[in-house]
Amino acid sequence: VQLQASGGGLVQAGGSLRLSCAASGRTFSRYVMGWFRQAPGKEREFVAAISWSGGSTYYADSVKGRFTISRDNAKNTVYLQMNSLKPDDTAVYYCAAAGTFQVMVVKPDYWGKGTQVTVSS
């Protein structure tokens, strides 16, 4: 599976952005999909994940209630809607694919290139 994230940019605090991640391959719908982020000087951290059907989602506490992950299996795409953005959300955001939620959180099977999100105060 090859992944390509897009949609990052510069936004003011309180604003919104929607990230997209397009996946290649016909087995997209079999994977748990997720988003991670890495801020300058910090380790990469888990943000959100969604089951293959879209019926289950999981979020980091820091983004609950502000971010929404979704997927469109017909388009081989996963999305991350980010609302009420804060300067602390500034990071490079990466999409990832894994066979299970457990694998996603620990070490995803596939990574995409990141997209920069910058939130100004």
Short mmCIF file of N, CA and C in Angstrom, two decimals:
data_model
loop_
_atom_site.label_atom_id
_atom_site.label_comp_id
_atom_site.label_asym_id
_atom_site.label_seq_id
_atom_site.Cartn_x
_atom_site.Cartn_y
_atom_site.Cartn_z
N VAL A 1 0.86 -1.20 0.00
CA VAL A 1 0.00 0.00 0.00
C VAL A 1 0.88 1.24 0.00
N GLN A 2 0.62 2.13 -0.93
CA GLN A 2 1.33 3.41 -0.97
C GLN A 2 0.36 4.51 -0.56
N LEU A 3 0.84 5.41 0.28
CA LEU A 3 -0.02 6.45 0.86
C LEU A 3 0.53 7.83 0.55
N GLN A 4 -0.38 8.76 0.24
CA GLN A 4 0.03 10.13 -0.07
C GLN A 4 -0.92 11.09 0.64
N ALA A 5 -0.38 11.81 1.60
CA ALA A 5 -1.17 12.78 2.36
C ALA A 5 -1.13 14.15 1.70
N SER A 6 -2.21 14.90 1.88
CA SER A 6 -2.29 16.26 1.36
C SER A 6 -3.26 17.06 2.20
N GLY A 7 -3.29 18.38 1.95
CA GLY A 7 -4.27 19.23 2.62
C GLY A 7 -3.72 20.08 3.74
N GLY A 8 -2.44 19.93 4.04
CA GLY A 8 -1.87 20.75 5.09
C GLY A 8 -1.75 22.20 4.66
N GLY A 9 -1.40 23.04 5.62
CA GLY A 9 -1.24 24.45 5.32
C GLY A 9 -1.12 25.27 6.58
N LEU A 10 -1.25 26.58 6.39
CA LEU A 10 -1.16 27.54 7.49
C LEU A 10 -2.57 28.02 7.83
N VAL A 11 -2.93 27.98 9.10
CA VAL A 11 -4.26 28.40 9.53
C VAL A 11 -4.15 29.09 10.88
N GLN A 12 -5.04 30.00 11.14
CA GLN A 12 -5.05 30.68 12.43
C GLN A 12 -5.69 29.80 13.50
N ALA A 13 -5.33 30.04 14.73
CA ALA A 13 -5.93 29.32 15.84
C ALA A 13 -7.44 29.46 15.79
N GLY A 14 -8.12 28.34 16.04
CA GLY A 14 -9.57 28.32 15.95
C GLY A 14 -10.10 27.92 14.59
N GLY A 15 -9.23 27.88 13.61
CA GLY A 15 -9.63 27.53 12.26
C GLY A 15 -9.70 26.04 12.03
N SER A 16 -9.94 25.68 10.77
CA SER A 16 -10.12 24.27 10.40
C SER A 16 -9.30 23.92 9.16
N LEU A 17 -8.95 22.66 9.08
CA LEU A 17 -8.31 22.10 7.89
C LEU A 17 -8.82 20.67 7.73
N ARG A 18 -8.82 20.20 6.49
CA ARG A 18 -9.12 18.78 6.24
C ARG A 18 -7.96 18.15 5.50
N LEU A 19 -7.38 17.15 6.11
CA LEU A 19 -6.33 16.39 5.47
C LEU A 19 -6.91 15.20 4.73
N SER A 20 -6.27 14.86 3.62
CA SER A 20 -6.67 13.68 2.86
C SER A 20 -5.46 12.77 2.70
N CYS A 21 -5.73 11.49 2.58
CA CYS A 21 -4.67 10.52 2.34
C CYS A 21 -5.18 9.54 1.29
N ALA A 22 -4.58 9.59 0.13
CA ALA A 22 -4.96 8.70 -0.96
C ALA A 22 -4.07 7.46 -0.94
N ALA A 23 -4.69 6.31 -1.06
CA ALA A 23 -3.96 5.05 -1.01
C ALA A 23 -4.04 4.34 -2.35
N SER A 24 -2.95 3.70 -2.70
CA SER A 24 -2.95 2.88 -3.91
C SER A 24 -3.19 1.43 -3.52
N GLY A 25 -3.58 0.63 -4.47
CA GLY A 25 -3.79 -0.78 -4.18
C GLY A 25 -5.25 -1.11 -3.99
N ARG A 26 -5.60 -2.34 -4.30
CA ARG A 26 -7.00 -2.76 -4.24
C ARG A 26 -7.39 -3.30 -2.88
N THR A 27 -6.44 -3.33 -1.93
CA THR A 27 -6.76 -3.89 -0.62
C THR A 27 -6.95 -2.81 0.44
N PHE A 28 -7.15 -1.58 0.02
CA PHE A 28 -7.30 -0.46 0.96
C PHE A 28 -8.35 -0.76 2.02
N SER A 29 -9.48 -1.31 1.59
CA SER A 29 -10.60 -1.50 2.51
C SER A 29 -10.30 -2.55 3.58
N ARG A 30 -9.21 -3.30 3.46
CA ARG A 30 -8.88 -4.31 4.45
C ARG A 30 -8.05 -3.75 5.60
N TYR A 31 -7.61 -2.50 5.48
CA TYR A 31 -6.69 -1.94 6.45
C TYR A 31 -7.37 -0.98 7.42
N VAL A 32 -6.91 -1.03 8.65
CA VAL A 32 -7.16 0.06 9.59
C VAL A 32 -6.30 1.23 9.12
N MET A 33 -6.87 2.41 9.05
CA MET A 33 -6.15 3.60 8.62
C MET A 33 -6.01 4.56 9.79
N GLY A 34 -4.93 5.31 9.77
CA GLY A 34 -4.71 6.21 10.90
C GLY A 34 -3.91 7.43 10.53
N TRP A 35 -3.85 8.35 11.48
CA TRP A 35 -3.05 9.56 11.35
C TRP A 35 -2.15 9.69 12.58
N PHE A 36 -0.93 10.14 12.31
CA PHE A 36 0.04 10.47 13.34
C PHE A 36 0.55 11.87 13.08
N ARG A 37 1.24 12.43 14.05
CA ARG A 37 1.85 13.74 13.83
C ARG A 37 3.17 13.82 14.59
N GLN A 38 4.03 14.68 14.08
CA GLN A 38 5.32 14.91 14.74
C GLN A 38 5.62 16.39 14.74
N ALA A 39 5.69 16.94 15.94
CA ALA A 39 6.03 18.34 16.11
C ALA A 39 7.54 18.48 16.22
N PRO A 40 8.07 19.67 15.92
CA PRO A 40 9.52 19.87 16.01
C PRO A 40 10.06 19.51 17.38
N GLY A 41 11.11 18.69 17.40
CA GLY A 41 11.74 18.32 18.65
C GLY A 41 11.00 17.29 19.47
N LYS A 42 9.91 16.76 18.92
CA LYS A 42 9.12 15.77 19.66
C LYS A 42 9.03 14.47 18.88
N GLU A 43 8.65 13.42 19.59
CA GLU A 43 8.46 12.13 18.93
C GLU A 43 7.14 12.11 18.17
N ARG A 44 7.07 11.23 17.20
CA ARG A 44 5.83 11.05 16.46
C ARG A 44 4.78 10.49 17.41
N GLU A 45 3.55 11.00 17.32
CA GLU A 45 2.49 10.55 18.21
C GLU A 45 1.24 10.20 17.43
N PHE A 46 0.51 9.25 18.00
CA PHE A 46 -0.75 8.81 17.41
C PHE A 46 -1.80 9.90 17.53
N VAL A 47 -2.62 10.05 16.48
CA VAL A 47 -3.69 11.05 16.49
C VAL A 47 -5.07 10.38 16.43
N ALA A 48 -5.29 9.54 15.41
CA ALA A 48 -6.60 8.93 15.23
C ALA A 48 -6.49 7.71 14.33
N ALA A 49 -7.48 6.81 14.45
CA ALA A 49 -7.53 5.63 13.61
C ALA A 49 -8.97 5.27 13.33
N ILE A 50 -9.19 4.54 12.23
CA ILE A 50 -10.53 4.14 11.83
C ILE A 50 -10.48 2.71 11.29
N SER A 51 -11.50 1.95 11.62
CA SER A 51 -11.55 0.55 11.20
C SER A 51 -11.79 0.45 9.69
N TRP A 52 -11.63 -0.76 9.17
CA TRP A 52 -11.76 -0.97 7.73
C TRP A 52 -13.15 -0.57 7.23
N SER A 53 -14.17 -0.77 8.05
CA SER A 53 -15.53 -0.44 7.63
C SER A 53 -15.90 1.00 7.92
N GLY A 54 -15.11 1.66 8.75
CA GLY A 54 -15.46 3.01 9.19
C GLY A 54 -16.35 3.02 10.42
N GLY A 55 -16.71 1.84 10.91
CA GLY A 55 -17.64 1.77 12.01
C GLY A 55 -17.04 2.04 13.38
N SER A 56 -15.73 1.94 13.48
CA SER A 56 -15.06 2.20 14.76
C SER A 56 -13.95 3.22 14.56
N THR A 57 -13.86 4.12 15.51
CA THR A 57 -12.81 5.14 15.47
C THR A 57 -12.15 5.24 16.84
N TYR A 58 -10.96 5.77 16.87
CA TYR A 58 -10.18 5.88 18.09
C TYR A 58 -9.35 7.15 17.98
N TYR A 59 -9.34 7.95 19.07
CA TYR A 59 -8.66 9.24 19.04
C TYR A 59 -7.73 9.40 20.24
N ALA A 60 -6.68 10.15 20.02
CA ALA A 60 -5.86 10.59 21.14
C ALA A 60 -6.66 11.58 21.97
N ASP A 61 -6.44 11.59 23.27
CA ASP A 61 -7.19 12.49 24.15
C ASP A 61 -7.03 13.96 23.73
N SER A 62 -5.87 14.30 23.20
CA SER A 62 -5.58 15.69 22.88
C SER A 62 -6.42 16.23 21.71
N VAL A 63 -7.03 15.34 20.94
CA VAL A 63 -7.80 15.79 19.77
C VAL A 63 -9.27 15.41 19.84
N LYS A 64 -9.67 14.66 20.84
CA LYS A 64 -11.07 14.24 20.97
C LYS A 64 -11.99 15.44 20.98
N GLY A 65 -13.06 15.35 20.21
CA GLY A 65 -14.03 16.42 20.14
C GLY A 65 -13.67 17.52 19.16
N ARG A 66 -12.45 17.50 18.65
CA ARG A 66 -12.03 18.53 17.68
C ARG A 66 -11.71 17.94 16.31
N PHE A 67 -11.16 16.73 16.30
CA PHE A 67 -10.77 16.07 15.05
C PHE A 67 -11.74 14.93 14.76
N THR A 68 -11.98 14.68 13.47
CA THR A 68 -12.82 13.57 13.04
C THR A 68 -12.14 12.83 11.91
N ILE A 69 -11.96 11.53 12.09
CA ILE A 69 -11.39 10.71 11.03
C ILE A 69 -12.52 10.00 10.29
N SER A 70 -12.39 9.89 8.97
CA SER A 70 -13.38 9.19 8.16
C SER A 70 -12.68 8.57 6.97
N ARG A 71 -13.40 7.73 6.26
CA ARG A 71 -12.80 7.10 5.08
C ARG A 71 -13.86 6.85 4.02
N ASP A 72 -13.39 6.81 2.79
CA ASP A 72 -14.23 6.48 1.65
C ASP A 72 -13.54 5.35 0.90
N ASN A 73 -13.98 4.14 1.13
CA ASN A 73 -13.30 2.99 0.52
C ASN A 73 -13.44 2.97 -1.00
N ALA A 74 -14.50 3.56 -1.52
CA ALA A 74 -14.66 3.61 -2.97
C ALA A 74 -13.60 4.51 -3.62
N LYS A 75 -13.11 5.48 -2.84
CA LYS A 75 -12.09 6.40 -3.35
C LYS A 75 -10.71 6.09 -2.79
N ASN A 76 -10.59 5.03 -2.01
CA ASN A 76 -9.30 4.68 -1.39
C ASN A 76 -8.69 5.87 -0.65
N THR A 77 -9.51 6.56 0.09
CA THR A 77 -9.06 7.79 0.75
C THR A 77 -9.53 7.83 2.19
N VAL A 78 -8.64 8.31 3.06
CA VAL A 78 -8.99 8.56 4.46
C VAL A 78 -8.80 10.05 4.72
N TYR A 79 -9.65 10.58 5.58
CA TYR A 79 -9.65 12.02 5.84
C TYR A 79 -9.45 12.29 7.33
N LEU A 80 -8.96 13.48 7.61
CA LEU A 80 -8.88 13.96 8.99
C LEU A 80 -9.40 15.39 9.00
N GLN A 81 -10.61 15.57 9.50
CA GLN A 81 -11.17 16.91 9.65
C GLN A 81 -10.71 17.47 10.98
N MET A 82 -10.04 18.60 10.92
CA MET A 82 -9.47 19.20 12.13
C MET A 82 -10.14 20.55 12.37
N ASN A 83 -10.85 20.66 13.47
CA ASN A 83 -11.54 21.90 13.84
C ASN A 83 -10.95 22.46 15.12
N SER A 84 -11.25 23.71 15.39
CA SER A 84 -10.78 24.38 16.61
C SER A 84 -9.27 24.17 16.80
N LEU A 85 -8.54 24.40 15.75
CA LEU A 85 -7.10 24.14 15.79
C LEU A 85 -6.39 25.06 16.77
N LYS A 86 -5.35 24.49 17.39
CA LYS A 86 -4.55 25.21 18.37
C LYS A 86 -3.09 25.25 17.89
N PRO A 87 -2.32 26.21 18.38
CA PRO A 87 -0.89 26.23 18.01
C PRO A 87 -0.18 24.91 18.34
N ASP A 88 -0.62 24.23 19.40
CA ASP A 88 -0.02 22.94 19.77
C ASP A 88 -0.29 21.85 18.74
N ASP A 89 -1.21 22.09 17.82
CA ASP A 89 -1.48 21.10 16.77
C ASP A 89 -0.48 21.22 15.62
N THR A 90 0.38 22.22 15.66
CA THR A 90 1.39 22.38 14.62
C THR A 90 2.31 21.19 14.58
N ALA A 91 2.41 20.58 13.39
CA ALA A 91 3.21 19.36 13.25
C ALA A 91 3.17 18.92 11.79
N VAL A 92 4.02 17.96 11.48
CA VAL A 92 3.89 17.24 10.22
C VAL A 92 2.95 16.07 10.48
N TYR A 93 1.92 15.95 9.67
CA TYR A 93 0.93 14.90 9.84
C TYR A 93 1.16 13.79 8.82
N TYR A 94 1.13 12.56 9.31
CA TYR A 94 1.37 11.39 8.49
C TYR A 94 0.17 10.46 8.52
N CYS A 95 -0.17 9.88 7.39
CA CYS A 95 -1.17 8.83 7.40
C CYS A 95 -0.47 7.48 7.42
N ALA A 96 -1.18 6.47 7.89
CA ALA A 96 -0.60 5.15 8.06
C ALA A 96 -1.67 4.08 7.86
N ALA A 97 -1.21 2.87 7.57
CA ALA A 97 -2.11 1.73 7.40
C ALA A 97 -1.59 0.55 8.21
N ALA A 98 -2.52 -0.20 8.77
CA ALA A 98 -2.15 -1.36 9.58
C ALA A 98 -3.26 -2.41 9.53
N GLY A 99 -2.89 -3.63 9.91
CA GLY A 99 -3.87 -4.70 9.86
C GLY A 99 -4.88 -4.64 10.98
N THR A 100 -4.47 -4.12 12.12
CA THR A 100 -5.36 -4.05 13.29
C THR A 100 -5.14 -2.73 14.02
N PHE A 101 -6.07 -2.40 14.90
CA PHE A 101 -5.90 -1.22 15.75
C PHE A 101 -4.64 -1.35 16.62
N GLN A 102 -4.41 -2.55 17.12
CA GLN A 102 -3.26 -2.74 18.00
C GLN A 102 -1.96 -2.46 17.27
N VAL A 103 -1.85 -2.97 16.05
CA VAL A 103 -0.65 -2.73 15.25
C VAL A 103 -0.56 -1.25 14.89
N MET A 104 -1.68 -0.63 14.58
CA MET A 104 -1.68 0.79 14.20
C MET A 104 -1.05 1.62 15.30
N VAL A 105 -1.46 1.40 16.52
CA VAL A 105 -1.01 2.24 17.63
C VAL A 105 0.48 2.01 17.92
N VAL A 106 0.95 0.78 17.75
CA VAL A 106 2.33 0.45 18.11
C VAL A 106 3.29 0.69 16.95
N LYS A 107 2.98 0.12 15.80
CA LYS A 107 3.89 0.24 14.67
C LYS A 107 3.15 -0.09 13.39
N PRO A 108 2.61 0.92 12.71
CA PRO A 108 1.86 0.67 11.47
C PRO A 108 2.69 -0.04 10.41
N ASP A 109 2.00 -0.73 9.52
CA ASP A 109 2.68 -1.48 8.48
C ASP A 109 3.18 -0.57 7.36
N TYR A 110 2.42 0.50 7.09
CA TYR A 110 2.77 1.39 5.99
C TYR A 110 2.63 2.84 6.44
N TRP A 111 3.53 3.67 5.89
CA TRP A 111 3.51 5.11 6.19
C TRP A 111 3.47 5.89 4.88
N GLY A 112 2.78 7.04 4.94
CA GLY A 112 2.84 7.97 3.83
C GLY A 112 3.80 9.10 4.16
N LYS A 113 4.12 9.90 3.15
CA LYS A 113 4.90 11.10 3.40
C LYS A 113 4.00 12.11 4.11
N GLY A 114 4.59 12.94 4.91
CA GLY A 114 3.80 13.85 5.73
C GLY A 114 3.35 15.11 5.00
N THR A 115 2.43 15.80 5.65
CA THR A 115 1.98 17.10 5.19
C THR A 115 2.03 18.06 6.37
N GLN A 116 2.56 19.25 6.14
CA GLN A 116 2.79 20.20 7.23
C GLN A 116 1.51 20.95 7.58
N VAL A 117 1.21 20.99 8.87
CA VAL A 117 0.12 21.81 9.39
C VAL A 117 0.73 22.81 10.37
N THR A 118 0.47 24.09 10.12
CA THR A 118 0.98 25.15 10.99
C THR A 118 -0.19 25.99 11.47
N VAL A 119 -0.32 26.10 12.79
CA VAL A 119 -1.40 26.88 13.38
C VAL A 119 -0.79 28.08 14.07
N SER A 120 -1.16 29.25 13.61
CA SER A 120 -0.63 30.48 14.19
C SER A 120 -1.53 31.00 15.30
N SER A 121 -0.92 31.65 16.27
CA SER A 121 -1.70 32.16 17.41
C SER A 121 -2.20 33.57 17.16
#
